[in-house]
PDB file of C-alpha atoms in Angstrom:
ATOM      1  CA  MET A 241     193.375 174.662 116.577  1.00  0.00           C
ATOM      2  CA  LEU A 242     193.839 178.402 114.588  1.00  0.00           C
ATOM      3  CA  LYS A 243     194.390 181.110 115.882  1.00  0.00           C
ATOM      4  CA  LEU A 244     192.775 184.514 112.987  1.00  0.00           C
ATOM      5  CA  LEU A 245     194.420 186.928 113.523  1.00  0.00           C
ATOM      6  CA  LEU A 246     193.975 190.503 111.943  1.00  0.00           C
ATOM      7  CA  ILE A 247     197.736 192.608 111.515  1.00  0.00           C
ATOM      8  CA  PRO A 248     197.554 196.607 110.377  1.00  0.00           C
ATOM      9  CA  THR A 249     196.287 196.202 106.978  1.00  0.00           C
ATOM     10  CA  LEU A 250     193.091 195.746 108.651  1.00  0.00           C
ATOM     11  CA  LYS A 251     193.116 192.218 106.342  1.00  0.00           C
ATOM     12  CA  LEU A 252     190.372 189.880 106.532  1.00  0.00           C
ATOM     13  CA  THR A 253     189.262 186.096 106.706  1.00  0.00           C
ATOM     14  CA  ASP A 254     186.766 184.524 105.336  1.00  0.00           C
ATOM     15  CA  ILE A 255     185.787 182.524 108.686  1.00  0.00           C
ATOM     16  CA  GLU A 256     182.649 180.645 107.500  1.00  0.00           C
ATOM     17  CA  LEU A 257     185.190 179.117 105.149  1.00  0.00           C
ATOM     18  CA  THR A 258     187.936 178.734 107.356  1.00  0.00           C
ATOM     19  CA  ALA A 259     185.727 177.643 110.112  1.00  0.00           C
ATOM     20  CA  ARG A 260     184.594 174.381 106.904  1.00  0.00           C
ATOM     21  CA  LEU A 261     188.265 174.190 105.789  1.00  0.00           C
ATOM     22  CA  ALA A 262     189.247 173.660 109.553  1.00  0.00           C
ATOM     23  CA  HIS A 263     186.769 171.192 110.156  1.00  0.00           C
ATOM     24  CA  GLU A 264     187.324 168.826 107.740  1.00  0.00           C
ATOM     25  CA  ALA A 265     190.789 168.778 109.347  1.00  0.00           C
ATOM     26  CA  GLY A 266     189.763 167.910 112.380  1.00  0.00           C
ATOM     27  CA  ALA A 267     191.040 171.132 113.838  1.00  0.00           C
ATOM     28  CA  LEU A 268     189.173 174.402 116.161  1.00  0.00           C
ATOM     29  CA  LEU A 269     189.562 177.194 114.646  1.00  0.00           C
ATOM     30  CA  VAL A 270     189.875 180.230 116.512  1.00  0.00           C
ATOM     31  CA  VAL A 271     188.879 183.972 116.549  1.00  0.00           C
ATOM     32  CA  ASP A 272     190.081 186.905 118.036  1.00  0.00           C
ATOM     33  CA  ASN A 273     187.428 189.082 117.732  1.00  0.00           C
ATOM     34  CA  THR A 274     188.401 192.146 119.769  1.00  0.00           C
ATOM     35  CA  LEU A 275     188.694 194.787 117.055  1.00  0.00           C
ATOM     36  CA  LEU A 276     184.931 193.678 116.044  1.00  0.00           C
ATOM     37  CA  THR A 277     183.576 192.936 119.284  1.00  0.00           C
ATOM     38  CA  PRO A 278     180.254 190.477 119.347  1.00  0.00           C
ATOM     39  CA  ALA A 279     178.558 194.428 118.547  1.00  0.00           C
ATOM     40  CA  LEU A 280     180.145 194.294 115.438  1.00  0.00           C
ATOM     41  CA  GLN A 281     180.344 190.111 114.384  1.00  0.00           C
ATOM     42  CA  ARG A 282     179.292 186.677 115.884  1.00  0.00           C
ATOM     43  CA  PRO A 283     181.662 184.128 114.956  1.00  0.00           C
ATOM     44  CA  PHE A 284     179.346 181.336 116.292  1.00  0.00           C
ATOM     45  CA  GLU A 285     177.086 181.583 113.921  1.00  0.00           C
ATOM     46  CA  LEU A 286     179.497 182.072 111.208  1.00  0.00           C
ATOM     47  CA  HIS A 287     181.094 178.519 112.235  1.00  0.00           C
ATOM     48  CA  ALA A 288     183.523 179.509 115.250  1.00  0.00           C
ATOM     49  CA  ASP A 289     184.867 176.717 117.781  1.00  0.00           C
ATOM     50  CA  VAL A 290     185.983 179.610 120.411  1.00  0.00           C
ATOM     51  CA  VAL A 291     186.154 183.626 120.343  1.00  0.00           C
ATOM     52  CA  LEU A 292     188.596 185.337 121.862  1.00  0.00           C
ATOM     53  CA  HIS A 293     188.315 189.153 123.035  1.00  0.00           C
ATOM     54  CA  SER A 294     191.419 190.966 124.987  1.00  0.00           C
ATOM     55  CA  THR A 295     188.632 193.592 127.211  1.00  0.00           C
ATOM     56  CA  THR A 296     191.115 195.729 127.029  1.00  0.00           C
ATOM     57  CA  LYS A 297     190.419 197.463 124.078  1.00  0.00           C
ATOM     58  CA  PHE A 298     186.618 197.959 123.098  1.00  0.00           C
ATOM     59  CA  ILE A 299     184.173 195.734 125.317  1.00  0.00           C
ATOM     60  CA  GLU A 300     186.302 197.373 127.878  1.00  0.00           C
ATOM     61  CA  GLY A 301     187.007 200.406 126.282  1.00  0.00           C
ATOM     62  CA  HIS A 302     188.339 203.377 128.487  1.00  0.00           C
ATOM     63  CA  ASN A 303     191.541 201.969 128.632  1.00  0.00           C
ATOM     64  CA  ALA A 304     190.779 201.197 132.204  1.00  0.00           C
ATOM     65  CA  THR A 305     191.615 197.770 132.304  1.00  0.00           C
ATOM     66  CA  VAL A 306     194.429 194.723 131.573  1.00  0.00           C
ATOM     67  CA  GLY A 307     191.783 191.587 130.885  1.00  0.00           C
ATOM     68  CA  GLY A 308     190.477 189.317 128.668  1.00  0.00           C
ATOM     69  CA  ALA A 309     187.656 186.576 127.635  1.00  0.00           C
ATOM     70  CA  LEU A 310     187.792 183.343 126.220  1.00  0.00           C
ATOM     71  CA  MET A 311     184.085 181.241 125.021  1.00  0.00           C
ATOM     72  CA  THR A 312     183.055 179.274 123.563  1.00  0.00           C
ATOM     73  CA  ASN A 313     179.793 177.330 123.346  1.00  0.00           C
ATOM     74  CA  ALA A 314     180.950 173.589 122.684  1.00  0.00           C
ATOM     75  CA  PRO A 315     180.468 172.362 127.635  1.00  0.00           C
ATOM     76  CA  ALA A 316     184.110 169.419 126.903  1.00  0.00           C
ATOM     77  CA  LEU A 317     185.869 172.466 125.961  1.00  0.00           C
ATOM     78  CA  HIS A 318     184.012 175.262 127.979  1.00  0.00           C
ATOM     79  CA  GLU A 319     184.933 172.158 130.888  1.00  0.00           C
ATOM     80  CA  ARG A 320     188.566 172.369 130.425  1.00  0.00           C
ATOM     81  CA  PHE A 321     188.464 176.031 129.812  1.00  0.00           C
ATOM     82  CA  ALA A 322     186.986 176.222 133.770  1.00  0.00           C
ATOM     83  CA  PHE A 323     189.685 173.805 135.116  1.00  0.00           C
ATOM     84  CA  VAL A 324     192.644 175.612 133.840  1.00  0.00           C
ATOM     85  CA  ARG A 325     191.152 179.467 134.319  1.00  0.00           C
ATOM     86  CA  ASN A 326     191.140 177.799 138.405  1.00  0.00           C
ATOM     87  CA  ALA A 327     193.748 175.678 138.559  1.00  0.00           C
ATOM     88  CA  THR A 328     196.022 178.697 137.281  1.00  0.00           C
ATOM     89  CA  GLY A 329     193.780 181.641 138.430  1.00  0.00           C
ATOM     90  CA  VAL A 330     194.029 184.050 135.757  1.00  0.00           C
ATOM     91  CA  ILE A 331     190.979 185.868 136.985  1.00  0.00           C
ATOM     92  CA  GLN A 332     190.340 189.628 136.630  1.00  0.00           C
ATOM     93  CA  SER A 333     190.546 191.494 140.213  1.00  0.00           C
ATOM     94  CA  PRO A 334     187.167 192.723 141.649  1.00  0.00           C
ATOM     95  CA  PHE A 335     187.639 196.370 140.450  1.00  0.00           C
ATOM     96  CA  PRO A 336     189.340 195.841 136.941  1.00  0.00           C
ATOM     97  CA  ALA A 337     185.935 192.997 136.991  1.00  0.00           C
ATOM     98  CA  TRP A 338     183.923 195.485 137.282  1.00  0.00           C
ATOM     99  CA  LEU A 339     184.853 198.240 135.603  1.00  0.00           C
ATOM    100  CA  THR A 340     184.438 196.098 132.432  1.00  0.00           C
ATOM    101  CA  LEU A 341     181.324 194.732 133.344  1.00  0.00           C
ATOM    102  CA  GLN A 342     180.134 198.794 133.381  1.00  0.00           C
ATOM    103  CA  GLY A 343     182.080 199.221 130.033  1.00  0.00           C
ATOM    104  CA  VAL A 344     179.960 195.772 128.237  1.00  0.00           C
ATOM    105  CA  LYS A 345     176.410 198.037 129.376  1.00  0.00           C
ATOM    106  CA  THR A 346     177.305 200.694 126.857  1.00  0.00           C
ATOM    107  CA  LEU A 347     179.078 198.467 124.206  1.00  0.00           C
ATOM    108  CA  GLY A 348     176.448 198.417 121.271  1.00  0.00           C
ATOM    109  CA  LEU A 349     176.243 202.545 122.054  1.00  0.00           C
ATOM    110  CA  ARG A 350     180.002 202.816 121.825  1.00  0.00           C
ATOM    111  CA  MET A 351     180.045 200.450 118.528  1.00  0.00           C
ATOM    112  CA  THR A 352     177.924 202.035 116.586  1.00  0.00           C
ATOM    113  CA  GLN A 353     179.169 205.171 117.264  1.00  0.00           C
ATOM    114  CA  HIS A 354     182.539 204.221 116.828  1.00  0.00           C
ATOM    115  CA  SER A 355     181.577 202.731 113.460  1.00  0.00           C
ATOM    116  CA  GLU A 356     180.455 206.367 112.344  1.00  0.00           C
ATOM    117  CA  ASN A 357     183.281 208.357 113.886  1.00  0.00           C
ATOM    118  CA  ALA A 358     185.340 206.264 111.910  1.00  0.00           C
ATOM    119  CA  LEU A 359     183.299 205.952 108.397  1.00  0.00           C
ATOM    120  CA  ARG A 360     183.715 209.486 108.430  1.00  0.00           C
ATOM    121  CA  VAL A 361     187.253 210.427 108.752  1.00  0.00           C
ATOM    122  CA  ALA A 362     188.097 207.694 106.482  1.00  0.00           C
ATOM    123  CA  ARG A 363     186.151 209.514 103.440  1.00  0.00           C
ATOM    124  CA  PHE A 364     188.321 212.521 104.148  1.00  0.00           C
ATOM    125  CA  LEU A 365     191.283 210.623 104.518  1.00  0.00           C
ATOM    126  CA  GLU A 366     190.346 209.346 100.779  1.00  0.00           C
ATOM    127  CA  SER A 367     190.787 212.684  99.998  1.00  0.00           C
ATOM    128  CA  HIS A 368     193.661 213.871 101.060  1.00  0.00           C
ATOM    129  CA  PRO A 369     196.008 214.433  98.491  1.00  0.00           C
ATOM    130  CA  SER A 370     199.119 213.175 101.059  1.00  0.00           C
ATOM    131  CA  VAL A 371     197.705 209.799 101.822  1.00  0.00           C
ATOM    132  CA  THR A 372     198.255 207.482  98.744  1.00  0.00           C
ATOM    133  CA  LYS A 373     196.409 204.708 100.417  1.00  0.00           C
ATOM    134  CA  LEU A 374     193.538 204.599 103.242  1.00  0.00           C
ATOM    135  CA  LEU A 375     192.265 201.200 103.820  1.00  0.00           C
ATOM    136  CA  TYR A 376     188.518 200.784 106.136  1.00  0.00           C
ATOM    137  CA  PRO A 377     186.399 197.760 106.076  1.00  0.00           C
ATOM    138  CA  GLY A 378     183.021 200.302 105.277  1.00  0.00           C
ATOM    139  CA  LEU A 379     184.183 201.665 102.208  1.00  0.00           C
ATOM    140  CA  GLU A 380     183.126 200.262  99.404  1.00  0.00           C
ATOM    141  CA  SER A 381     186.674 200.560  97.424  1.00  0.00           C
ATOM    142  CA  PHE A 382     188.242 198.267 100.272  1.00  0.00           C
ATOM    143  CA  PRO A 383     189.605 195.168  98.512  1.00  0.00           C
ATOM    144  CA  GLN A 384     187.349 192.926 100.781  1.00  0.00           C
ATOM    145  CA  PHE A 385     184.242 195.482 101.058  1.00  0.00           C
ATOM    146  CA  GLU A 386     182.251 192.369  99.633  1.00  0.00           C
ATOM    147  CA  LEU A 387     183.175 190.396 102.261  1.00  0.00           C
ATOM    148  CA  ALA A 388     183.269 192.585 105.332  1.00  0.00           C
ATOM    149  CA  ARG A 389     179.631 192.966 104.264  1.00  0.00           C
ATOM    150  CA  ARG A 390     178.685 190.163 104.512  1.00  0.00           C
ATOM    151  CA  GLN A 391     180.001 188.223 108.322  1.00  0.00           C
ATOM    152  CA  GLN A 392     180.291 192.193 110.073  1.00  0.00           C
ATOM    153  CA  THR A 393     177.628 194.903 110.618  1.00  0.00           C
ATOM    154  CA  THR A 394     179.966 198.175 110.539  1.00  0.00           C
ATOM    155  CA  GLY A 395     183.424 198.553 109.361  1.00  0.00           C
ATOM    156  CA  GLY A 396     184.407 199.246 112.418  1.00  0.00           C
ATOM    157  CA  ALA A 397     186.655 201.867 114.323  1.00  0.00           C
ATOM    158  CA  LEU A 398     189.775 201.277 112.612  1.00  0.00           C
ATOM    159  CA  ILE A 399     191.926 202.002 109.636  1.00  0.00           C
ATOM    160  CA  ALA A 400     194.462 202.213 107.521  1.00  0.00           C
ATOM    161  CA  PHE A 401     196.707 204.489 105.511  1.00  0.00           C
ATOM    162  CA  GLU A 402     199.702 205.239 104.031  1.00  0.00           C
ATOM    163  CA  VAL A 403     201.029 208.648 103.846  1.00  0.00           C
ATOM    164  CA  GLU A 404     203.133 209.562 101.598  1.00  0.00           C
ATOM    165  CA  GLY A 405     207.030 209.939 102.484  1.00  0.00           C
ATOM    166  CA  GLY A 406     207.208 207.061 103.746  1.00  0.00           C
ATOM    167  CA  VAL A 407     208.914 206.691 107.520  1.00  0.00           C
ATOM    168  CA  ASN A 408     209.686 210.204 107.739  1.00  0.00           C
ATOM    169  CA  ALA A 409     206.104 211.566 107.235  1.00  0.00           C
ATOM    170  CA  GLY A 410     204.712 209.260 109.569  1.00  0.00           C
ATOM    171  CA  ILE A 411     206.688 209.944 112.194  1.00  0.00           C
ATOM    172  CA  SER A 412     205.842 213.846 111.611  1.00  0.00           C
ATOM    173  CA  LEU A 413     202.105 212.890 111.832  1.00  0.00           C
ATOM    174  CA  MET A 414     202.414 211.623 114.656  1.00  0.00           C
ATOM    175  CA  ASN A 415     204.142 214.813 116.388  1.00  0.00           C
ATOM    176  CA  ASN A 416     201.144 217.054 114.384  1.00  0.00           C
ATOM    177  CA  VAL A 417     198.358 215.571 116.113  1.00  0.00           C
ATOM    178  CA  ARG A 418     196.898 217.627 118.778  1.00  0.00           C
ATOM    179  CA  LEU A 419     193.358 215.729 119.765  1.00  0.00           C
ATOM    180  CA  CYS A 420     194.976 212.320 118.318  1.00  0.00           C
ATOM    181  CA  ALA A 421     196.695 210.949 121.645  1.00  0.00           C
ATOM    182  CA  LEU A 422     199.970 209.022 120.707  1.00  0.00           C
ATOM    183  CA  ALA A 423     200.065 204.692 121.488  1.00  0.00           C
ATOM    184  CA  GLU A 424     200.223 201.448 121.205  1.00  0.00           C
ATOM    185  CA  ASN A 425     197.182 200.440 122.260  1.00  0.00           C
ATOM    186  CA  LEU A 426     193.326 200.266 120.638  1.00  0.00           C
ATOM    187  CA  GLY A 427     189.589 200.456 121.503  1.00  0.00           C
ATOM    188  CA  ALA A 428     189.971 203.383 123.598  1.00  0.00           C
ATOM    189  CA  ALA A 429     186.317 206.505 123.171  1.00  0.00           C
ATOM    190  CA  GLU A 430     189.934 208.676 123.187  1.00  0.00           C
ATOM    191  CA  THR A 431     191.178 208.673 119.560  1.00  0.00           C
ATOM    192  CA  LEU A 432     194.516 206.604 119.292  1.00  0.00           C
ATOM    193  CA  ILE A 433     197.058 206.642 116.651  1.00  0.00           C
ATOM    194  CA  THR A 434     199.830 204.273 116.015  1.00  0.00           C
ATOM    195  CA  HIS A 435     203.035 204.125 113.337  1.00  0.00           C
ATOM    196  CA  PRO A 436     203.968 200.765 113.322  1.00  0.00           C
ATOM    197  CA  ALA A 437     207.353 200.899 111.483  1.00  0.00           C
ATOM    198  CA  SER A 438     208.495 203.393 113.791  1.00  0.00           C
ATOM    199  CA  MET A 439     206.015 201.591 117.482  1.00  0.00           C
ATOM    200  CA  THR A 440     204.757 198.587 117.483  1.00  0.00           C
ATOM    201  CA  HIS A 441     206.553 196.035 114.622  1.00  0.00           C
ATOM    202  CA  ALA A 442     209.561 197.857 114.600  1.00  0.00           C
ATOM    203  CA  ASP A 443     211.673 195.429 115.611  1.00  0.00           C
ATOM    204  CA  VAL A 444     209.974 193.493 112.261  1.00  0.00           C
ATOM    205  CA  PRO A 445     213.052 192.890 110.281  1.00  0.00           C
ATOM    206  CA  PRO A 446     211.964 195.520 106.978  1.00  0.00           C
ATOM    207  CA  ASP A 447     211.792 192.910 104.226  1.00  0.00           C
ATOM    208  CA  GLN A 448     208.853 191.069 107.237  1.00  0.00           C
ATOM    209  CA  ARG A 449     206.482 193.974 107.362  1.00  0.00           C
ATOM    210  CA  GLN A 450     207.163 194.754 103.427  1.00  0.00           C
ATOM    211  CA  ALA A 451     206.134 191.305 103.263  1.00  0.00           C
ATOM    212  CA  ALA A 452     202.963 191.432 105.351  1.00  0.00           C
ATOM    213  CA  GLY A 453     201.952 194.520 103.890  1.00  0.00           C
ATOM    214  CA  ILE A 454     203.533 196.708 107.208  1.00  0.00           C
ATOM    215  CA  THR A 455     204.961 199.441 104.695  1.00  0.00           C
ATOM    216  CA  ASP A 456     206.509 202.511 106.468  1.00  0.00           C
ATOM    217  CA  GLY A 457     204.056 204.990 106.059  1.00  0.00           C
ATOM    218  CA  LEU A 458     201.240 202.685 107.605  1.00  0.00           C
ATOM    219  CA  VAL A 459     199.353 205.281 110.173  1.00  0.00           C
ATOM    220  CA  ARG A 460     196.770 202.859 112.272  1.00  0.00           C
ATOM    221  CA  LEU A 461     193.729 205.285 113.357  1.00  0.00           C
ATOM    222  CA  SER A 462     191.878 203.227 116.399  1.00  0.00           C
ATOM    223  CA  VAL A 463     189.094 206.149 115.892  1.00  0.00           C
ATOM    224  CA  GLY A 464     187.269 207.094 119.512  1.00  0.00           C
ATOM    225  CA  LEU A 465     183.716 209.114 120.521  1.00  0.00           C
ATOM    226  CA  GLU A 466     184.818 212.831 120.312  1.00  0.00           C
ATOM    227  CA  ASP A 467     183.731 214.590 117.144  1.00  0.00           C
ATOM    228  CA  PRO A 468     184.341 213.075 114.560  1.00  0.00           C
ATOM    229  CA  LEU A 469     185.172 217.038 112.410  1.00  0.00           C
ATOM    230  CA  ASP A 470     187.551 217.812 115.614  1.00  0.00           C
ATOM    231  CA  LEU A 471     189.065 214.494 114.778  1.00  0.00           C
ATOM    232  CA  ILE A 472     188.771 215.484 110.469  1.00  0.00           C
ATOM    233  CA  ARG A 473     190.494 218.993 111.368  1.00  0.00           C
ATOM    234  CA  ASP A 474     193.244 217.255 113.808  1.00  0.00           C
ATOM    235  CA  LEU A 475     194.650 215.390 110.308  1.00  0.00           C
ATOM    236  CA  GLU A 476     194.697 218.179 108.403  1.00  0.00           C
ATOM    237  CA  GLN A 477     196.068 219.908 110.317  1.00  0.00           C
ATOM    238  CA  ALA A 478     198.905 217.058 111.240  1.00  0.00           C
ATOM    239  CA  LEU A 479     199.151 216.382 107.629  1.00  0.00           C
ATOM    240  CA  GLY A 480     198.926 219.896 105.697  1.00  0.00           C
ATOM    241  CA  SER A 481     201.823 220.744 108.600  1.00  0.00           C
ATOM    242  CA  LYS A 482     203.967 217.710 107.848  1.00  0.00           C
ATOM    243  CA  HIS A 483     208.369 218.359 106.726  1.00  0.00           C
ATOM    244  CA  VAL A 484     209.322 215.604 105.203  1.00  0.00           C
ATOM    245  CA  PRO A 485     213.508 215.666 105.429  1.00  0.00           C
ATOM    246  CA  SER A 486     214.689 214.921 102.010  1.00  0.00           C
TER     247      SER A 486
END
């Protein structure tokens, strides 16, 4: 069973090709669709066997619950999943489940706005002199732009960018943003900013981080539903005010 994950560099996997290779080898393909949701990408149409979501993120969308979902079109797999769920009791309590369902009602609208905001912010960051590298699947400069256009409807809400100055520059940016919230989460209504080298991946050896493309100045931005001009102004003042020790 092969599981696909998006690391902070937003590197994409060709789901249809991977599904074909997995099935030729007699394996199942599991796709983590948390970052795009069914509103922006439909892995079953690309021949995935199982799709999983952290509903904590965009599906619920408001940083209010913890939950997950595991889905399949195969009756035999569904029966196995249902047995484990029943035997272990891995279900949400009623109120978090209700909050999750409330989030699902606005999923399509929210993902559209997340994506529109992210595209505007990405274009700003791409032109900023302190940003040495910008990765966003909705931009033609993205290395896998054609693949993104083929298997997802928009670029999504996540942006990865490199700040000139390494770790100190990344930490300085975290300390100077005012509207963007500093958090290791993603997928909320508010914009969340993360510096992987000092936060989510701080315990990963530097050589392994570098091998995965997680450089010292890499910043991950989960663009929220605020006015994109407010987000741009916040990032502009934070990038402009950074003081990197020599």
